[in-house]
Coordinates of C-alpha atoms in Angstrom, one line a residue:
X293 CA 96.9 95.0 15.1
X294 CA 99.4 92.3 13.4
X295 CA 98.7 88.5 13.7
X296 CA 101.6 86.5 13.1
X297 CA 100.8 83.8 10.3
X298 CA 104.5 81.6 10.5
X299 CA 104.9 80.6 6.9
X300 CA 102.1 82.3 5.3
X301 CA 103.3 85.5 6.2
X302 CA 102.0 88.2 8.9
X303 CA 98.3 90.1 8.4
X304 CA 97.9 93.5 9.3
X305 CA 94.5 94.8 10.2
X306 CA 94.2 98.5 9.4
X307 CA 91.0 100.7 10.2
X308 CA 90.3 104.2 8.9
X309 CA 93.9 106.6 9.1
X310 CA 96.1 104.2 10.1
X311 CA 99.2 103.6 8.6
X312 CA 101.6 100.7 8.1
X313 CA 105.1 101.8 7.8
X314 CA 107.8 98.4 7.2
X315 CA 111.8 98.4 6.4
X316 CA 112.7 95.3 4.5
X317 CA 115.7 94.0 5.6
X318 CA 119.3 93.9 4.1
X319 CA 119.5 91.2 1.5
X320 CA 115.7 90.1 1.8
X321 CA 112.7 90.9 -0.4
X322 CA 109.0 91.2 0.7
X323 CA 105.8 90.5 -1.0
X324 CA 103.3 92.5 -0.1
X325 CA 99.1 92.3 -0.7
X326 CA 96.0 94.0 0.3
X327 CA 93.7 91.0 1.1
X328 CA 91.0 93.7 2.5
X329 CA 89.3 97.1 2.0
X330 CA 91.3 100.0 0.1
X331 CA 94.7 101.3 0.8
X332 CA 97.4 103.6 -1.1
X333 CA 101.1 103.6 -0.8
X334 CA 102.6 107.8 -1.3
X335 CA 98.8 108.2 -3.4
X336 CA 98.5 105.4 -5.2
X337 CA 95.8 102.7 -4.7
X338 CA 96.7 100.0 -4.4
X339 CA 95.1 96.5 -6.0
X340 CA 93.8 94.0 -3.9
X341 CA 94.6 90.9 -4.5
X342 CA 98.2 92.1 -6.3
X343 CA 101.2 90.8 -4.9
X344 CA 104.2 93.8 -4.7
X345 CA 107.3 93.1 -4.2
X346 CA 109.7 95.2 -2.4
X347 CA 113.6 95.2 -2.2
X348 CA 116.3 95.2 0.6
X349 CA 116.3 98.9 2.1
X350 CA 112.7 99.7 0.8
X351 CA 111.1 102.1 3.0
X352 CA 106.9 101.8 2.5
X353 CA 104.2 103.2 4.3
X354 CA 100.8 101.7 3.1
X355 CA 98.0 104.5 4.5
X356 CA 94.7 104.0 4.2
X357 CA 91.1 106.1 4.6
X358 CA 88.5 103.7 4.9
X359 CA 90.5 100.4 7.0
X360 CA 91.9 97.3 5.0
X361 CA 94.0 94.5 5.8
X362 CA 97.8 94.0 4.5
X363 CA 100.0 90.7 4.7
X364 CA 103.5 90.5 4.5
X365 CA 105.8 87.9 3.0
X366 CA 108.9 88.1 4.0
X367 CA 111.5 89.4 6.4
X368 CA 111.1 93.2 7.7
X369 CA 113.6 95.3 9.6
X370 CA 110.6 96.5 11.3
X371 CA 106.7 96.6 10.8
X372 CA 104.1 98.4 12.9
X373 CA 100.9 100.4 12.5
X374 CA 100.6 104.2 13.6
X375 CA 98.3 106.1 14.0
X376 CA 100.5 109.4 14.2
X377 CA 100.3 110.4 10.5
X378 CA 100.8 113.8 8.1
X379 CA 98.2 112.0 5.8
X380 CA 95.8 114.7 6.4
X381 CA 97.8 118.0 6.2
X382 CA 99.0 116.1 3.2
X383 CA 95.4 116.0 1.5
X384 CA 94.2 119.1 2.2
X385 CA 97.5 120.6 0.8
X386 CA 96.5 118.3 -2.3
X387 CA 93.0 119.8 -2.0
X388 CA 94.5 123.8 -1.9
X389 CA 96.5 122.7 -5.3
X390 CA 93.7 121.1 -7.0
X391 CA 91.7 124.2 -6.1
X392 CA 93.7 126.2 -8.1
X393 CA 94.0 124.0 -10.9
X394 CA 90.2 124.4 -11.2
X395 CA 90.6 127.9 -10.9
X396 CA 93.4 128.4 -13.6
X397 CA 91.5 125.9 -16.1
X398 CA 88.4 128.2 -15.6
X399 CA 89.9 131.2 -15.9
X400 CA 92.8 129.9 -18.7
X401 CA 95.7 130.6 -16.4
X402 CA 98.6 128.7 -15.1
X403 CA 98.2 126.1 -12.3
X404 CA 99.9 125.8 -9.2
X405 CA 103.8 125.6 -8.4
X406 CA 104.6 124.1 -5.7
X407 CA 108.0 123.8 -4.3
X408 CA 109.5 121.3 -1.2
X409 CA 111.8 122.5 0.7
X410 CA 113.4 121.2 4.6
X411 CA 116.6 119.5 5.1
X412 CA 117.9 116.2 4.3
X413 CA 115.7 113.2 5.1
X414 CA 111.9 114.5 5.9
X415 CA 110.6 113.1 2.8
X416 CA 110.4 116.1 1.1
X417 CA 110.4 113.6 -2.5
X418 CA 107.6 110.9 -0.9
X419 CA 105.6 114.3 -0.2
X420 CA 106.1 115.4 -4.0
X421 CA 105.5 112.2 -5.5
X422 CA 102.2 111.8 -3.1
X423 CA 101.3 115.2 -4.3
X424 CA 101.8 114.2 -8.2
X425 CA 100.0 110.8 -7.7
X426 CA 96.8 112.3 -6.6
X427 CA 97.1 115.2 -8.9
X428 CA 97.2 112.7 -11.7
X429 CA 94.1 110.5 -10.0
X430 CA 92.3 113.3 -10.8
X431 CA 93.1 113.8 -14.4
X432 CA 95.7 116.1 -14.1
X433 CA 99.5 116.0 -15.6
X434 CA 101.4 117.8 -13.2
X435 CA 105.0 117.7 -14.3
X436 CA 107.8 116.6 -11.1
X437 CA 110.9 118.5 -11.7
X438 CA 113.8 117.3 -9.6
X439 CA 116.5 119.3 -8.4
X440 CA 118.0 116.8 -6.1
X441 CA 120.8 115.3 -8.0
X442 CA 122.5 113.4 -4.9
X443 CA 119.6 111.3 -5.5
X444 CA 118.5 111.3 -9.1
X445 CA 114.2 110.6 -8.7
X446 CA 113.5 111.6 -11.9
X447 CA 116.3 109.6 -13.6
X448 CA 120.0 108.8 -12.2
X449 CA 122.2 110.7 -9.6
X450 CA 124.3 113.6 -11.0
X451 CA 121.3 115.0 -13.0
X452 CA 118.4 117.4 -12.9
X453 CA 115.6 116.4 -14.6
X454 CA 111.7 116.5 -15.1
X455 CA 108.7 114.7 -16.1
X456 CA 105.1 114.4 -16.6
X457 CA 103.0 112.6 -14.1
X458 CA 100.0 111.4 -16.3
X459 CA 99.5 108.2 -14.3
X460 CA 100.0 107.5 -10.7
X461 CA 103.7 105.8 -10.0
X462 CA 103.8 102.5 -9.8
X463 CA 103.8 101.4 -6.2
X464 CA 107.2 98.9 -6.9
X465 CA 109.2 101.1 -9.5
X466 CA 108.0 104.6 -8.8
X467 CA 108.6 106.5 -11.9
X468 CA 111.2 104.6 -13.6
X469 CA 108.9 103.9 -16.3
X470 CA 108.8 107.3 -17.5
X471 CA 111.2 109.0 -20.3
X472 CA 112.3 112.1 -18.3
X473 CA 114.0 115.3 -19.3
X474 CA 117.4 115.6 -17.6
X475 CA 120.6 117.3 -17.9
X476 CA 124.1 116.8 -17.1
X477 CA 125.2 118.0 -13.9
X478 CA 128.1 115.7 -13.1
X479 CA 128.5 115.8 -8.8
X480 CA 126.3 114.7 -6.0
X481 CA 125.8 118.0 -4.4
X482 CA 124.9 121.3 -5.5
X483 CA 128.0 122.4 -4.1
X484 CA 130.4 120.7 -5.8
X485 CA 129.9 123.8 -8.7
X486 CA 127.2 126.0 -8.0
X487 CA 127.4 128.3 -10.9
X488 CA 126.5 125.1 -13.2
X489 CA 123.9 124.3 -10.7
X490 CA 122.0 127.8 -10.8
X491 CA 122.1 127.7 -14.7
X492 CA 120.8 124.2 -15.0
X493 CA 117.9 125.2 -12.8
X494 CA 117.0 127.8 -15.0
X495 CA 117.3 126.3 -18.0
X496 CA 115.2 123.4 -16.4
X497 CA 112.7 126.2 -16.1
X498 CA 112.6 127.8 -19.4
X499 CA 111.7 124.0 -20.8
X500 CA 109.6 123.6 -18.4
X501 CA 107.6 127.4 -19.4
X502 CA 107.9 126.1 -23.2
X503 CA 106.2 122.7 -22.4
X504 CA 103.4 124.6 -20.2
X505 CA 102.7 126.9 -23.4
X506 CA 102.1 124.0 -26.2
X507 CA 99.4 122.2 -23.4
X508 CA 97.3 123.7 -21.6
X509 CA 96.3 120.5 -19.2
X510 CA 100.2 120.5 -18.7
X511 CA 100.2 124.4 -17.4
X512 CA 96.9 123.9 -16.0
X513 CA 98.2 120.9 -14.2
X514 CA 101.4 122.8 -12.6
X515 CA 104.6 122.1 -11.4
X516 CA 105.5 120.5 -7.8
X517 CA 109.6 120.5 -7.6
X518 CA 111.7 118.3 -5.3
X519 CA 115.0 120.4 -4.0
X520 CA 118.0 118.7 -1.6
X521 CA 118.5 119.5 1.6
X522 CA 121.3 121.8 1.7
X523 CA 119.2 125.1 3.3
X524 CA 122.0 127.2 5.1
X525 CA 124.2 129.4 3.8
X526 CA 124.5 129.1 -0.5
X527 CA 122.2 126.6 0.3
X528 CA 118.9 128.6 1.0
X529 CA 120.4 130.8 -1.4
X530 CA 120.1 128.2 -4.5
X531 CA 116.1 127.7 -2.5
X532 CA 115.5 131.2 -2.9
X533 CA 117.2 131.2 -6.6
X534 CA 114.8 128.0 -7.9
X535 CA 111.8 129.7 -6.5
X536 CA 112.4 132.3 -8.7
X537 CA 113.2 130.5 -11.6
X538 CA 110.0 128.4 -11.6
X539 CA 108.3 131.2 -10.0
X540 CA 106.7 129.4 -7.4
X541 CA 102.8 130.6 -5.8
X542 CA 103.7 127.9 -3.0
X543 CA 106.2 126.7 -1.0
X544 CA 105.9 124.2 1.5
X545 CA 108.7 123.6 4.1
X546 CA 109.0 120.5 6.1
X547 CA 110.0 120.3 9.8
X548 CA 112.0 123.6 9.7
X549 CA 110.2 126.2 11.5
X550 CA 113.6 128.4 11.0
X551 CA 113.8 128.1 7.2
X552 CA 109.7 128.5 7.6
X553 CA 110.4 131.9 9.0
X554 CA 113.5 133.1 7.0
X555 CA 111.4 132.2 3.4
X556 CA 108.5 134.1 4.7
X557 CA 110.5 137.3 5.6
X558 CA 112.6 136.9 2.2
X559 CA 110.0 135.4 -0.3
X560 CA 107.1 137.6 -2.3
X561 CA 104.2 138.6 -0.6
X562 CA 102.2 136.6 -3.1
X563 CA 104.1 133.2 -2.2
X564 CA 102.1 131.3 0.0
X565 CA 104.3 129.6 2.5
X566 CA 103.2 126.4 4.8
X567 CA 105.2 124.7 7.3
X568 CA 104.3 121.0 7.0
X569 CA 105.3 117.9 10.1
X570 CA 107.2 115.0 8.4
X571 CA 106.0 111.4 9.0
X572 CA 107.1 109.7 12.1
X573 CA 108.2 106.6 9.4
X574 CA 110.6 108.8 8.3
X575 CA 114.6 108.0 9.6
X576 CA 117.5 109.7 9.4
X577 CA 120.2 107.9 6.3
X578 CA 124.3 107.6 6.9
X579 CA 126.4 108.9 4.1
X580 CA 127.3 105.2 3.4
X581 CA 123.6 104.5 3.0
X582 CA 123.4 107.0 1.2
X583 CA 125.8 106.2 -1.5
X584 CA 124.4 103.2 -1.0
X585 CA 121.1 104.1 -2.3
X586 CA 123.3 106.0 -5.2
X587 CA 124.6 102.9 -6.2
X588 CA 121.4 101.2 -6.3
X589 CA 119.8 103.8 -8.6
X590 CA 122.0 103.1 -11.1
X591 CA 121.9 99.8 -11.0
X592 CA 118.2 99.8 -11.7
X593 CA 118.7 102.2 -14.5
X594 CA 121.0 99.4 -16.5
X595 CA 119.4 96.4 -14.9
X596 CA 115.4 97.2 -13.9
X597 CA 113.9 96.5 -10.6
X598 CA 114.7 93.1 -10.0
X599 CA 117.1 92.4 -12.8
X600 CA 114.2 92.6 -15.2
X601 CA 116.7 94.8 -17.8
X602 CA 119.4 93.2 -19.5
X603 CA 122.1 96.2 -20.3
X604 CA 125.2 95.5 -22.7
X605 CA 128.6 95.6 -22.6
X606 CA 130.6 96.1 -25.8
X607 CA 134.0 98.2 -27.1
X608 CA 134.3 101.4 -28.4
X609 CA 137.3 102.9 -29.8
X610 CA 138.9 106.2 -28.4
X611 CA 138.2 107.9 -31.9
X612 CA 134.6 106.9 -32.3
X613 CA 133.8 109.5 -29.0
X614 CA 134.6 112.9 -27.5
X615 CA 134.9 112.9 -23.9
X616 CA 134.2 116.3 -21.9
X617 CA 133.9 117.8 -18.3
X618 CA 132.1 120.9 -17.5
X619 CA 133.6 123.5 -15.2
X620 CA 138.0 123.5 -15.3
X621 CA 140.0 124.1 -11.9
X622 CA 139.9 127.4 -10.7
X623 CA 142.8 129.6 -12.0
X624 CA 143.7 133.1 -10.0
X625 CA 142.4 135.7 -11.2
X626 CA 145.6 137.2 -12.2
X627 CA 146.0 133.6 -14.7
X628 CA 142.6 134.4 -16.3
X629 CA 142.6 135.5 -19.8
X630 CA 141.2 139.3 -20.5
X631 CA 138.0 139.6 -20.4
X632 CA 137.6 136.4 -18.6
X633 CA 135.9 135.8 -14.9
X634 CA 136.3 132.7 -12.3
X635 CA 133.1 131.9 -12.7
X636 CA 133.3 131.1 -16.7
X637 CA 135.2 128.3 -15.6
X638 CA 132.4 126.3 -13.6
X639 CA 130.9 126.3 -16.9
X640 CA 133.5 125.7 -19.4
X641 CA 133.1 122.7 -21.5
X642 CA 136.9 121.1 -20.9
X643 CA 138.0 117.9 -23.5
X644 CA 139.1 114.8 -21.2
X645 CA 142.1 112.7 -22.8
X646 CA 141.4 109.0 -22.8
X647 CA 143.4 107.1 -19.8
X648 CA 143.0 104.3 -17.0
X649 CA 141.5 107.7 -14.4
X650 CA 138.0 107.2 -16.8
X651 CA 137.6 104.0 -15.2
X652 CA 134.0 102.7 -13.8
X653 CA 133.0 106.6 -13.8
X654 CA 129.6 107.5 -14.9
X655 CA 129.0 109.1 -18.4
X656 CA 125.7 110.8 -19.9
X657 CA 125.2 110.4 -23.8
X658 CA 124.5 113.8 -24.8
X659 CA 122.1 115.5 -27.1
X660 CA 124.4 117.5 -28.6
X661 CA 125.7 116.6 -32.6
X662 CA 129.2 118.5 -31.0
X663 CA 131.6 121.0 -29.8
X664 CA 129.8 123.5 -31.4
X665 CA 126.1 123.0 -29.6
X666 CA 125.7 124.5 -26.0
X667 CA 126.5 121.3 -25.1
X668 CA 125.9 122.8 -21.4
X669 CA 122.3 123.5 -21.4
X670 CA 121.4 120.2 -24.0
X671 CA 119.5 117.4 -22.7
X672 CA 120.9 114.2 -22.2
X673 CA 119.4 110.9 -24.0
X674 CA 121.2 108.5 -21.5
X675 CA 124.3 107.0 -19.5
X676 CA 127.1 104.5 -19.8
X677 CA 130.0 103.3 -17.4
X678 CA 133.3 102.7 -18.6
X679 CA 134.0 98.9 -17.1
X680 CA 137.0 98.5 -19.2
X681 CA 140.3 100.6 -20.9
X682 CA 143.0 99.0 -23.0
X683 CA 145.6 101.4 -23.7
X684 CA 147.0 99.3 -26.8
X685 CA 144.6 98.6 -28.3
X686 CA 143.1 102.4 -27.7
X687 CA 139.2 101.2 -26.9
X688 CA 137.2 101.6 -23.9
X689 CA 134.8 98.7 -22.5
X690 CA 131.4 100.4 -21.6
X691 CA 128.1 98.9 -20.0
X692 CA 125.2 100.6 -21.9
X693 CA 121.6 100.1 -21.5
X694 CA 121.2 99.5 -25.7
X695 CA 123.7 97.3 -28.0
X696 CA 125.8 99.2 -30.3
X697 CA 126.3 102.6 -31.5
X698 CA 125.7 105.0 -29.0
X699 CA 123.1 107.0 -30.8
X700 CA 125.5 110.1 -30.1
X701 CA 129.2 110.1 -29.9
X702 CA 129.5 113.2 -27.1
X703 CA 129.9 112.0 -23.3
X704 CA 130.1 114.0 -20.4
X705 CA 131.7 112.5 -16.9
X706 CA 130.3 112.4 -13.8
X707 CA 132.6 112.5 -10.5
X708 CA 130.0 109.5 -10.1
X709 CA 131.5 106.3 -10.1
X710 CA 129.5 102.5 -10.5
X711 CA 131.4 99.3 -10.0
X712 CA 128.9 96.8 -12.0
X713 CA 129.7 93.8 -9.8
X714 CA 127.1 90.9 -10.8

């Protein structure tokens, strides 16, 4: 039930498994606080008397077991209670995880892996990150390992990454207060070079094995990974691929009774696969709000939620860095050198010669000292954008989350483009 309040805002009365799902609308902003009872928003409780404050295009669903009331400052695209909720298949999935955890801690094992899978826009990540907030309610550290780089949870789009979920997210910023591990991938879709792809999700893996045998609340814990939603064709191919690699013991699949079926037939015996409803809440997203949303993600990773960071812009000469690309145009195979194979191109590390084309693209700072490191497989310690190139004087203009230096001089472009317009 709502009751409208005019200018201080509109109360919603909740009682037990209801849920309150609200759109903030374009170019408006909306407090939010629990006046009432107990509530969570994706797993995390939420504090009454807080006020959170949530952006244009924010998407929230505030669920809650026990009834509480909610009031909202603030102009919404839409705001209505449901009763119709996953909440519950949700939980007991949770509860199915955390019984394993209990079993692998007893019997010093690993814990759970848990992978997501269904196409674009089910909420295959709000599942995961519900999953990983009341994993880590109880104690445990499951790590999130992202393989969805047309999104970029974990850290920006363009990347694969993973990190430990020790605390629940915070409601307003989700896990962008985390140091994650990610890796250079360079496009928005899988796709765009799926031989880099398959290698970065195995190397994401192999860290993620390492880390799991230094702690054992971290491999107790488990694993619950977040995949896009390309599932035909190479697609479910690269599924059936990253379960492998992380050598899944679950996989839950989201509105897709097909793909349900086709894992089941194709997947180990020993895999336990569910097929899971999505939220009503959940809408399907244009490709321009998509790369809308893109945009927005890095934003937040130069400016914070709410302009709360303040990045810097400052001049770097040509010769201070080395520019690469991985993966060179594909040459016939009659071009390639002896020896060679197409393939070794979608993963060759190709230098990039400093002109206006670098303009307002992307670029993450990598790990690597130089040429000679796999500079592939190394982590990445950040991102800049190149706002600015003056051929005379032979220096680039870049926005950067830190002043001056770079803490390493090897960048890697993205096909990602940001236009930092204040």
């Amino acid at each position: 039930m709502a009751d409208d309040k005019n200018e201080e805002g509109t109360e919603f009365r909740l009682v037990a498994k209801d849920e309150l799902r609200f759109e903030v609308e374009s170019k408006a902003t909306v407090v939010m606080e629990m006046m009432e009872g107990k509530g969570e928003i994706f797993g995390t409780e939420l504090a009454k008397g807080r006020k959170y404050k949530f952006s244009a295009g924010a998407k929230v669903a505030v669920y809650t077991w026990h009834g509480c009331k909610i009031k909202l400052n603030g102009t919404t695209e839409v705001a209505y209670i449901s009763k119709e909720t996953p909440m519950l298949m949700y939980l007991n999935t949770h509860v199915a995880l955390e019984q394993m955890r209990v079993k692998a801690d007893e019997e010093n094992t690993r814990g759970p892996r848990a992978i997501i899978v269904g196409p674009t826009d089910v909420g295959k990540s709000t599942l995961c990150r519900i999953l990983c907030n009341y994993g880590a309610r109880l104690g445990r550290a499951p790590i999130f390992a992202d393989l969805d780089v047309g999104q970029g949870h974990t850290d920006i789009p363009g990347t694969l990454g993973a990190l430990s979920v020790e605390r629940p997210s915070d409601p307003e910023e989700d896990y962008s207060q985390l140091s994650p591990l990610s890796f250079h991938f360079g496009h928005k879709s899988p796709g765009d070079n799926i031989t880099l792809y398959s290698l970065l999700v195995q190397r994401l893996a192999e860290v993620i094995n390492l880390r799991c045998e230094k702690s054992k609340k971290t491999n107790v814990s488990g694993c619950i990974i977040n995949t896009c939603g390309w599932i035909r064709g190479e697609g479910y191919n690269m599924l059936k691929m990253a379960a492998g690699a992380f050598e899944v013991d679950s996989v839950m699949v989201i509105d897709q009774e097909r793909l349900y079926t086709e894992l089941r037939r194709d997947l180990p015996e020993f895999v336990s696969v569910v097929l899971l409803p999505k939220s009503g809440g959940v809408v399907e997203r244009s490709k321009n709000t998509r790369a809308e949303a893109r945009d927005a993600r890095i934003r937040e990773y130069f400016y914070g939620i709410d302009n709360s960071l303040y990045p810097h812009t400052f001049e770097i000469k040509f010769t201070e860095v080395k520019i690469y690309k991985i993966g060179a145009p594909e040459l016939p195979e009659s071009c390639l050198p002896l020896g060679m194979n197409a393939e070794d191109h979608k993963t060759k590390v190709v230098p990039v010669i400093p002109s206006m084309s670098l303009l307002h693209h992307v670029f993450s700072v990598s790990a690597a000292n130089s040429i000679e490191d796999n500079i592939t497989e190394t982590n990445v310690i950040g991102f800049v954008v190149i706002t600015a190139i003056d051929m005379e004087k032979q220096a680039f203009s870049v926005l950067a989350p830190s002043p001056r230096p770079l803490p390493k001089n090897v960048l890697l472009m993205m096909d990602i483009q940001f236009m930092d317009i204040k």
